[in-house]
PDB file of C-alpha atoms in Angstrom:
ATOM      1  CA  THR A   1      24.156  46.145 181.439  1.00 84.00           C
ATOM      2  CA  VAL A   2      26.914  43.720 180.550  1.00 89.00           C
ATOM      3  CA  LYS A   3      24.492  41.751 178.311  1.00 90.00           C
ATOM      4  CA  ILE A   4      23.146  45.084 176.744  1.00 91.00           C
ATOM      5  CA  LEU A   5      26.817  46.125 175.928  1.00 90.00           C
ATOM      6  CA  GLU A   6      27.841  42.466 174.658  1.00 89.00           C
ATOM      7  CA  THR A   7      24.707  42.587 172.318  1.00 92.00           C
ATOM      8  CA  LEU A   8      25.530  45.993 171.010  1.00 91.00           C
ATOM      9  CA  LEU A   9      29.090  44.755 170.216  1.00 90.00           C
ATOM     10  CA  LEU A  10      27.851  41.896 168.229  1.00 89.00           C
ATOM     11  CA  HIS A  11      26.162  44.173 165.765  1.00 88.00           C
ATOM     12  CA  GLU A  12      28.642  47.041 165.736  1.00 86.00           C
ATOM     13  CA  ASN A  13      31.148  47.140 162.965  1.00 83.00           C
ATOM     14  CA  ASN A  14      32.755  50.651 163.539  1.00 79.00           C
ATOM     15  CA  GLU A  15      36.075  50.275 165.225  1.00 81.00           C
ATOM     16  CA  GLN A  16      35.806  53.459 167.110  1.00 82.00           C
ATOM     17  CA  THR A  17      32.270  52.854 168.405  1.00 85.00           C
ATOM     18  CA  ARG A  18      33.271  49.288 169.335  1.00 88.00           C
ATOM     19  CA  ALA A  19      36.246  50.673 171.270  1.00 89.00           C
ATOM     20  CA  GLN A  20      33.890  53.120 173.032  1.00 89.00           C
ATOM     21  CA  LEU A  21      31.573  50.190 174.032  1.00 92.00           C
ATOM     22  CA  LEU A  22      34.516  48.105 175.096  1.00 93.00           C
ATOM     23  CA  ASN A  23      35.759  50.918 177.329  1.00 93.00           C
ATOM     24  CA  THR A  24      32.380  51.108 179.025  1.00 93.00           C
ATOM     25  CA  LEU A  25      32.068  47.313 179.256  1.00 95.00           C
ATOM     26  CA  SER A  26      35.543  47.103 180.870  1.00 95.00           C
ATOM     27  CA  SER A  27      34.495  49.834 183.524  1.00 94.00           C
ATOM     28  CA  VAL A  28      31.230  48.075 184.371  1.00 95.00           C
ATOM     29  CA  LEU A  29      32.977  44.567 184.708  1.00 95.00           C
ATOM     30  CA  TYR A  30      35.744  46.162 186.979  1.00 95.00           C
ATOM     31  CA  LYS A  31      33.256  47.726 189.208  1.00 93.00           C
ATOM     32  CA  ALA A  32      31.395  44.175 189.396  1.00 93.00           C
ATOM     33  CA  GLY A  33      34.608  42.647 190.399  1.00 94.00           C
ATOM     34  CA  GLU A  34      35.267  40.717 187.380  1.00 95.00           C
ATOM     35  CA  TYR A  35      38.802  41.808 186.820  1.00 95.00           C
ATOM     36  CA  SER A  36      39.760  39.068 184.220  1.00 95.00           C
ATOM     37  CA  ARG A  37      36.968  39.996 181.967  1.00 95.00           C
ATOM     38  CA  ALA A  38      37.647  43.739 182.634  1.00 95.00           C
ATOM     39  CA  GLU A  39      41.084  43.290 181.343  1.00 95.00           C
ATOM     40  CA  GLU A  40      40.031  41.338 178.433  1.00 95.00           C
ATOM     41  CA  ALA A  41      37.598  43.902 177.310  1.00 94.00           C
ATOM     42  CA  ALA A  42      39.920  46.730 177.682  1.00 94.00           C
ATOM     43  CA  LYS A  43      42.609  44.895 175.531  1.00 94.00           C
ATOM     44  CA  ARG A  44      39.936  44.306 173.001  1.00 91.00           C
ATOM     45  CA  GLY A  45      39.104  47.862 172.947  1.00 91.00           C
ATOM     46  CA  LEU A  46      42.824  48.864 172.352  1.00 90.00           C
ATOM     47  CA  LEU A  47      43.088  46.314 169.442  1.00 86.00           C
ATOM     48  CA  ASP A  48      39.857  48.188 168.051  1.00 80.00           C
ATOM     49  CA  GLN A  49      40.994  51.519 168.799  1.00 73.00           C
ATOM     50  CA  LYS A  50      42.840  53.323 165.967  1.00 63.00           C
ATOM     51  CA  ASP A  51      46.328  54.733 166.583  1.00 52.00           C
ATOM     52  CA  CYS A  52      45.563  58.400 167.861  1.00 46.00           C
ATOM     53  CA  ALA A  53      48.894  59.589 166.290  1.00 42.00           C
ATOM     54  CA  LYS A  54      47.795  58.319 162.854  1.00 52.00           C
ATOM     55  CA  ASN A  55      44.277  59.534 163.010  1.00 49.00           C
ATOM     56  CA  SER A  56      43.544  61.827 160.055  1.00 44.00           C
ATOM     57  CA  GLY A  57      40.172  62.987 161.040  1.00 53.00           C
ATOM     58  CA  ASP A  58      38.989  66.449 162.405  1.00 53.00           C
ATOM     59  CA  ILE A  59      40.303  67.803 165.943  1.00 53.00           C
ATOM     60  CA  ILE A  60      36.942  66.612 167.354  1.00 55.00           C
ATOM     61  CA  SER A  61      37.421  63.061 166.209  1.00 62.00           C
ATOM     62  CA  PHE A  62      41.110  63.268 167.245  1.00 61.00           C
ATOM     63  CA  ASP A  63      40.031  64.192 170.808  1.00 64.00           C
ATOM     64  CA  ARG A  64      37.386  61.587 170.890  1.00 72.00           C
ATOM     65  CA  ASN A  65      39.914  58.907 169.823  1.00 78.00           C
ATOM     66  CA  ARG A  66      42.467  60.001 172.361  1.00 79.00           C
ATOM     67  CA  ARG A  67      39.945  60.101 175.045  1.00 81.00           C
ATOM     68  CA  THR A  68      38.717  56.583 174.381  1.00 86.00           C
ATOM     69  CA  LYS A  69      42.219  55.195 174.350  1.00 88.00           C
ATOM     70  CA  ILE A  70      43.184  56.905 177.538  1.00 88.00           C
ATOM     71  CA  GLY A  71      39.989  55.390 179.216  1.00 89.00           C
ATOM     72  CA  LEU A  72      40.891  51.965 177.935  1.00 92.00           C
ATOM     73  CA  LEU A  73      44.356  52.215 179.200  1.00 93.00           C
ATOM     74  CA  ASN A  74      43.101  53.556 182.736  1.00 91.00           C
ATOM     75  CA  ASN A  75      40.637  50.663 182.875  1.00 93.00           C
ATOM     76  CA  LEU A  76      43.309  48.063 181.914  1.00 94.00           C
ATOM     77  CA  SER A  77      45.534  49.475 184.589  1.00 93.00           C
ATOM     78  CA  ASN A  78      42.802  49.184 187.202  1.00 93.00           C
ATOM     79  CA  ALA A  79      42.185  45.509 186.225  1.00 95.00           C
ATOM     80  CA  LEU A  80      45.833  44.685 186.243  1.00 95.00           C
ATOM     81  CA  GLU A  81      46.203  46.238 189.621  1.00 93.00           C
ATOM     82  CA  ALA A  82      43.389  44.379 191.083  1.00 93.00           C
ATOM     83  CA  ARG A  83      45.005  41.060 189.744  1.00 92.00           C
ATOM     84  CA  GLY A  84      48.143  41.857 191.325  1.00 91.00           C
ATOM     85  CA  ASP A  85      50.096  43.122 188.291  1.00 93.00           C
ATOM     86  CA  LEU A  86      51.515  46.312 189.429  1.00 91.00           C
ATOM     87  CA  ASP A  87      54.171  46.600 186.961  1.00 92.00           C
ATOM     88  CA  GLY A  88      51.653  46.095 184.019  1.00 94.00           C
ATOM     89  CA  SER A  89      49.328  48.381 185.773  1.00 93.00           C
ATOM     90  CA  ILE A  90      51.830  51.256 185.821  1.00 93.00           C
ATOM     91  CA  HIS A  91      53.045  50.600 182.232  1.00 93.00           C
ATOM     92  CA  ALA A  92      49.425  50.984 180.967  1.00 92.00           C
ATOM     93  CA  LEU A  93      49.147  54.322 182.944  1.00 91.00           C
ATOM     94  CA  GLU A  94      52.503  55.480 181.398  1.00 90.00           C
ATOM     95  CA  GLN A  95      51.155  54.677 177.957  1.00 89.00           C
ATOM     96  CA  GLY A  96      48.053  56.867 178.558  1.00 87.00           C
ATOM     97  CA  LEU A  97      50.273  59.733 179.673  1.00 85.00           C
ATOM     98  CA  SER A  98      52.292  59.368 176.608  1.00 84.00           C
ATOM     99  CA  LEU A  99      49.234  60.573 174.487  1.00 79.00           C
ATOM    100  CA  ALA A 100      49.525  63.998 176.212  1.00 71.00           C
ATOM    101  CA  ILE A 101      50.812  66.814 173.857  1.00 64.00           C
ATOM    102  CA  PRO A 102      52.883  69.228 175.550  1.00 55.00           C
ATOM    103  CA  GLY A 103      51.428  72.744 175.696  1.00 54.00           C
ATOM    104  CA  ALA A 104      48.126  71.570 174.142  1.00 55.00           C
ATOM    105  CA  LEU A 105      44.691  72.730 175.439  1.00 55.00           C
ATOM    106  CA  PHE A 106      42.280  69.685 175.942  1.00 62.00           C
ATOM    107  CA  PRO A 107      38.647  69.458 176.369  1.00 64.00           C
ATOM    108  CA  THR A 108      37.511  69.094 179.905  1.00 71.00           C
ATOM    109  CA  ASP A 109      36.676  65.407 179.767  1.00 72.00           C
ATOM    110  CA  VAL A 110      40.123  64.678 178.301  1.00 75.00           C
ATOM    111  CA  GLU A 111      41.778  66.634 181.182  1.00 81.00           C
ATOM    112  CA  ILE A 112      39.598  64.616 183.565  1.00 83.00           C
ATOM    113  CA  GLU A 113      41.082  61.270 182.292  1.00 83.00           C
ATOM    114  CA  PHE A 114      44.598  62.659 182.693  1.00 86.00           C
ATOM    115  CA  ALA A 115      43.937  63.816 186.352  1.00 89.00           C
ATOM    116  CA  LYS A 116      42.553  60.192 187.065  1.00 89.00           C
ATOM    117  CA  ILE A 117      45.622  58.648 185.351  1.00 90.00           C
ATOM    118  CA  TYR A 118      48.038  60.737 187.437  1.00 92.00           C
ATOM    119  CA  ASN A 119      46.166  59.919 190.614  1.00 93.00           C
ATOM    120  CA  ASN A 120      46.079  56.182 189.887  1.00 91.00           C
ATOM    121  CA  LEU A 121      49.882  56.224 188.905  1.00 92.00           C
ATOM    122  CA  SER A 122      50.648  57.793 192.367  1.00 94.00           C
ATOM    123  CA  ASN A 123      48.711  55.048 194.155  1.00 92.00           C
ATOM    124  CA  ARG A 124      50.567  52.378 192.077  1.00 92.00           C
ATOM    125  CA  LEU A 125      53.968  53.998 192.633  1.00 93.00           C
ATOM    126  CA  SER A 126      53.241  54.283 196.405  1.00 93.00           C
ATOM    127  CA  LYS A 127      52.556  50.551 196.561  1.00 90.00           C
ATOM    128  CA  ILE A 128      56.125  49.676 195.174  1.00 89.00           C
ATOM    129  CA  GLY A 129      57.824  52.108 197.278  1.00 90.00           C
ATOM    130  CA  LYS A 130      58.555  54.985 194.924  1.00 92.00           C
ATOM    131  CA  THR A 131      57.610  57.646 197.500  1.00 91.00           C
ATOM    132  CA  GLU A 132      58.938  60.629 195.582  1.00 92.00           C
ATOM    133  CA  ALA A 133      57.752  59.705 192.273  1.00 93.00           C
ATOM    134  CA  ALA A 134      54.283  58.985 193.931  1.00 93.00           C
ATOM    135  CA  LEU A 135      54.234  62.519 195.458  1.00 94.00           C
ATOM    136  CA  ASP A 136      55.042  64.099 192.095  1.00 94.00           C
ATOM    137  CA  ALA A 137      52.309  62.256 190.361  1.00 93.00           C
ATOM    138  CA  ALA A 138      49.692  63.134 193.051  1.00 94.00           C
ATOM    139  CA  THR A 139      50.790  66.890 192.880  1.00 94.00           C
ATOM    140  CA  THR A 140      50.265  66.857 189.181  1.00 92.00           C
ATOM    141  CA  ALA A 141      46.798  65.439 189.706  1.00 92.00           C
ATOM    142  CA  VAL A 142      45.742  68.044 192.089  1.00 93.00           C
ATOM    143  CA  LYS A 143      47.245  70.669 189.733  1.00 91.00           C
ATOM    144  CA  ILE A 144      45.144  69.365 186.610  1.00 88.00           C
ATOM    145  CA  ALA A 145      41.995  68.938 188.976  1.00 89.00           C
ATOM    146  CA  SER A 146      42.471  72.324 190.293  1.00 89.00           C
ATOM    147  CA  GLU A 147      42.379  73.982 186.808  1.00 85.00           C
ATOM    148  CA  ILE A 148      39.332  71.652 185.863  1.00 84.00           C
ATOM    149  CA  SER A 149      37.384  72.881 188.896  1.00 82.00           C
ATOM    150  CA  THR A 150      37.695  76.546 187.651  1.00 79.00           C
ATOM    151  CA  LYS A 151      35.810  75.889 184.618  1.00 72.00           C
ATOM    152  CA  ASN A 152      32.198  76.835 184.196  1.00 56.00           C
ATOM    153  CA  ASP A 153      31.416  73.709 182.123  1.00 52.00           C
ATOM    154  CA  TYR A 154      32.178  71.132 184.776  1.00 58.00           C
ATOM    155  CA  ASP A 155      31.763  70.881 188.604  1.00 64.00           C
ATOM    156  CA  GLY A 156      35.222  69.414 189.454  1.00 75.00           C
ATOM    157  CA  ARG A 157      34.970  69.645 193.278  1.00 81.00           C
ATOM    158  CA  GLU A 158      34.549  65.857 193.836  1.00 85.00           C
ATOM    159  CA  LEU A 159      37.479  64.993 191.391  1.00 88.00           C
ATOM    160  CA  LEU A 160      39.677  67.722 193.039  1.00 89.00           C
ATOM    161  CA  ALA A 161      38.724  66.394 196.589  1.00 91.00           C
ATOM    162  CA  TYR A 162      39.599  62.687 195.554  1.00 89.00           C
ATOM    163  CA  CYS A 163      42.981  63.927 194.320  1.00 93.00           C
ATOM    164  CA  GLU A 164      43.546  66.185 197.335  1.00 92.00           C
ATOM    165  CA  ASN A 165      42.950  63.036 199.447  1.00 93.00           C
ATOM    166  CA  THR A 166      45.558  61.053 197.630  1.00 92.00           C
ATOM    167  CA  LEU A 167      48.155  63.879 197.831  1.00 92.00           C
ATOM    168  CA  ALA A 168      47.547  63.954 201.588  1.00 93.00           C
ATOM    169  CA  GLY A 169      48.274  60.280 201.878  1.00 93.00           C
ATOM    170  CA  ARG A 170      51.496  60.753 199.900  1.00 92.00           C
ATOM    171  CA  TYR A 171      52.591  63.575 202.187  1.00 91.00           C
ATOM    172  CA  MET A 172      52.012  61.226 205.129  1.00 91.00           C
ATOM    173  CA  GLU A 173      54.182  58.647 203.605  1.00 91.00           C
ATOM    174  CA  ALA A 174      56.926  61.395 203.079  1.00 89.00           C
ATOM    175  CA  LEU A 175      56.557  62.242 206.818  1.00 89.00           C
ATOM    176  CA  ASP A 176      55.327  65.548 206.156  1.00 91.00           C
ATOM    177  CA  ALA A 177      52.352  65.793 208.426  1.00 91.00           C
ATOM    178  CA  ASP A 178      51.705  69.394 208.214  1.00 91.00           C
ATOM    179  CA  SER A 179      51.449  69.368 204.466  1.00 89.00           C
ATOM    180  CA  ALA A 180      49.222  66.231 204.825  1.00 90.00           C
ATOM    181  CA  ILE A 181      46.832  67.956 207.130  1.00 91.00           C
ATOM    182  CA  VAL A 182      46.524  70.931 204.832  1.00 90.00           C
ATOM    183  CA  HIS A 183      45.461  68.778 201.835  1.00 88.00           C
ATOM    184  CA  LEU A 184      43.460  66.469 203.905  1.00 87.00           C
ATOM    185  CA  GLN A 185      41.293  69.515 205.129  1.00 89.00           C
ATOM    186  CA  ARG A 186      41.013  70.793 201.659  1.00 86.00           C
ATOM    187  CA  SER A 187      39.573  67.412 200.679  1.00 86.00           C
ATOM    188  CA  VAL A 188      37.071  67.538 203.401  1.00 86.00           C
ATOM    189  CA  ASP A 189      36.050  71.199 202.738  1.00 84.00           C
ATOM    190  CA  LEU A 190      35.433  70.308 199.011  1.00 79.00           C
ATOM    191  CA  ARG A 191      33.483  67.216 199.872  1.00 74.00           C
ATOM    192  CA  PHE A 192      31.307  69.260 202.203  1.00 69.00           C
ATOM    193  CA  ARG A 193      30.708  72.042 199.432  1.00 64.00           C
ATOM    194  CA  SER A 194      29.926  69.394 196.840  1.00 58.00           C
ATOM    195  CA  GLU A 195      27.251  67.908 199.037  1.00 55.00           C
ATOM    196  CA  GLU A 196      25.989  71.270 199.983  1.00 53.00           C
ATOM    197  CA  ARG A 197      25.636  72.073 196.377  1.00 56.00           C
ATOM    198  CA  ARG A 198      24.037  68.819 195.570  1.00 53.00           C
ATOM    199  CA  VAL A 199      21.369  69.351 198.360  1.00 45.00           C
ATOM    200  CA  GLY A 200      20.856  72.801 197.318  1.00 50.00           C
ATOM    201  CA  LYS A 201      20.057  71.726 193.464  1.00 55.00           C
ATOM    202  CA  GLU A 202      17.636  69.101 194.754  1.00 55.00           C
ATOM    203  CA  CYS A 203      15.737  71.709 196.939  1.00 52.00           C
ATOM    204  CA  ARG A 204      15.503  74.146 194.065  1.00 55.00           C
ATOM    205  CA  SER A 205      14.336  71.438 191.734  1.00 58.00           C
ATOM    206  CA  ARG A 206      11.503  70.481 194.086  1.00 57.00           C
ATOM    207  CA  TRP A 207      10.461  73.956 194.735  1.00 58.00           C
ATOM    208  CA  SER A 208      10.194  74.618 191.137  1.00 56.00           C
TER     209      SER A 208
END
């Protein structure tokens, strides 16, 4: 996969397309444990990525550009965190959140990126001892994920379960065991329903 993406990059001149390819490449490299290369790919993507605030295209292009930039910043944050640079990781996430527009309605895939950023930010803040800020970030992630899960165009149970599990951890750190148990149970229930839904789809597919 890495070789394919690198070959495509060699022959691609469009900045936005290059940024999207580098976003994917950064994610693949991170999952492979190649954190330095993942960081480099994300930074290259951000250099190719046009400034969202200055983008003069239509609303679809504007959202596509912003989504790519948010993804690149999230990937950069993950790579920096894996390499032990928590301050840099948090700064990258905060840059991603700065792309939000108060009161704006986002496409589902953009909202998903924001939920992931808040969830990751909660984990990073927890590691540096900012318990209250970490709890606030996790709460926001759950709120966004809950709204996503109610939409008909996306099954957000797994994302919500992931965010609920993070929030349970933050409540444990805040010594609020009752709230932690509530959110942990929600996470378990959501994962069970997601698995039940997946099995049901497989069975219906085979029967048809």
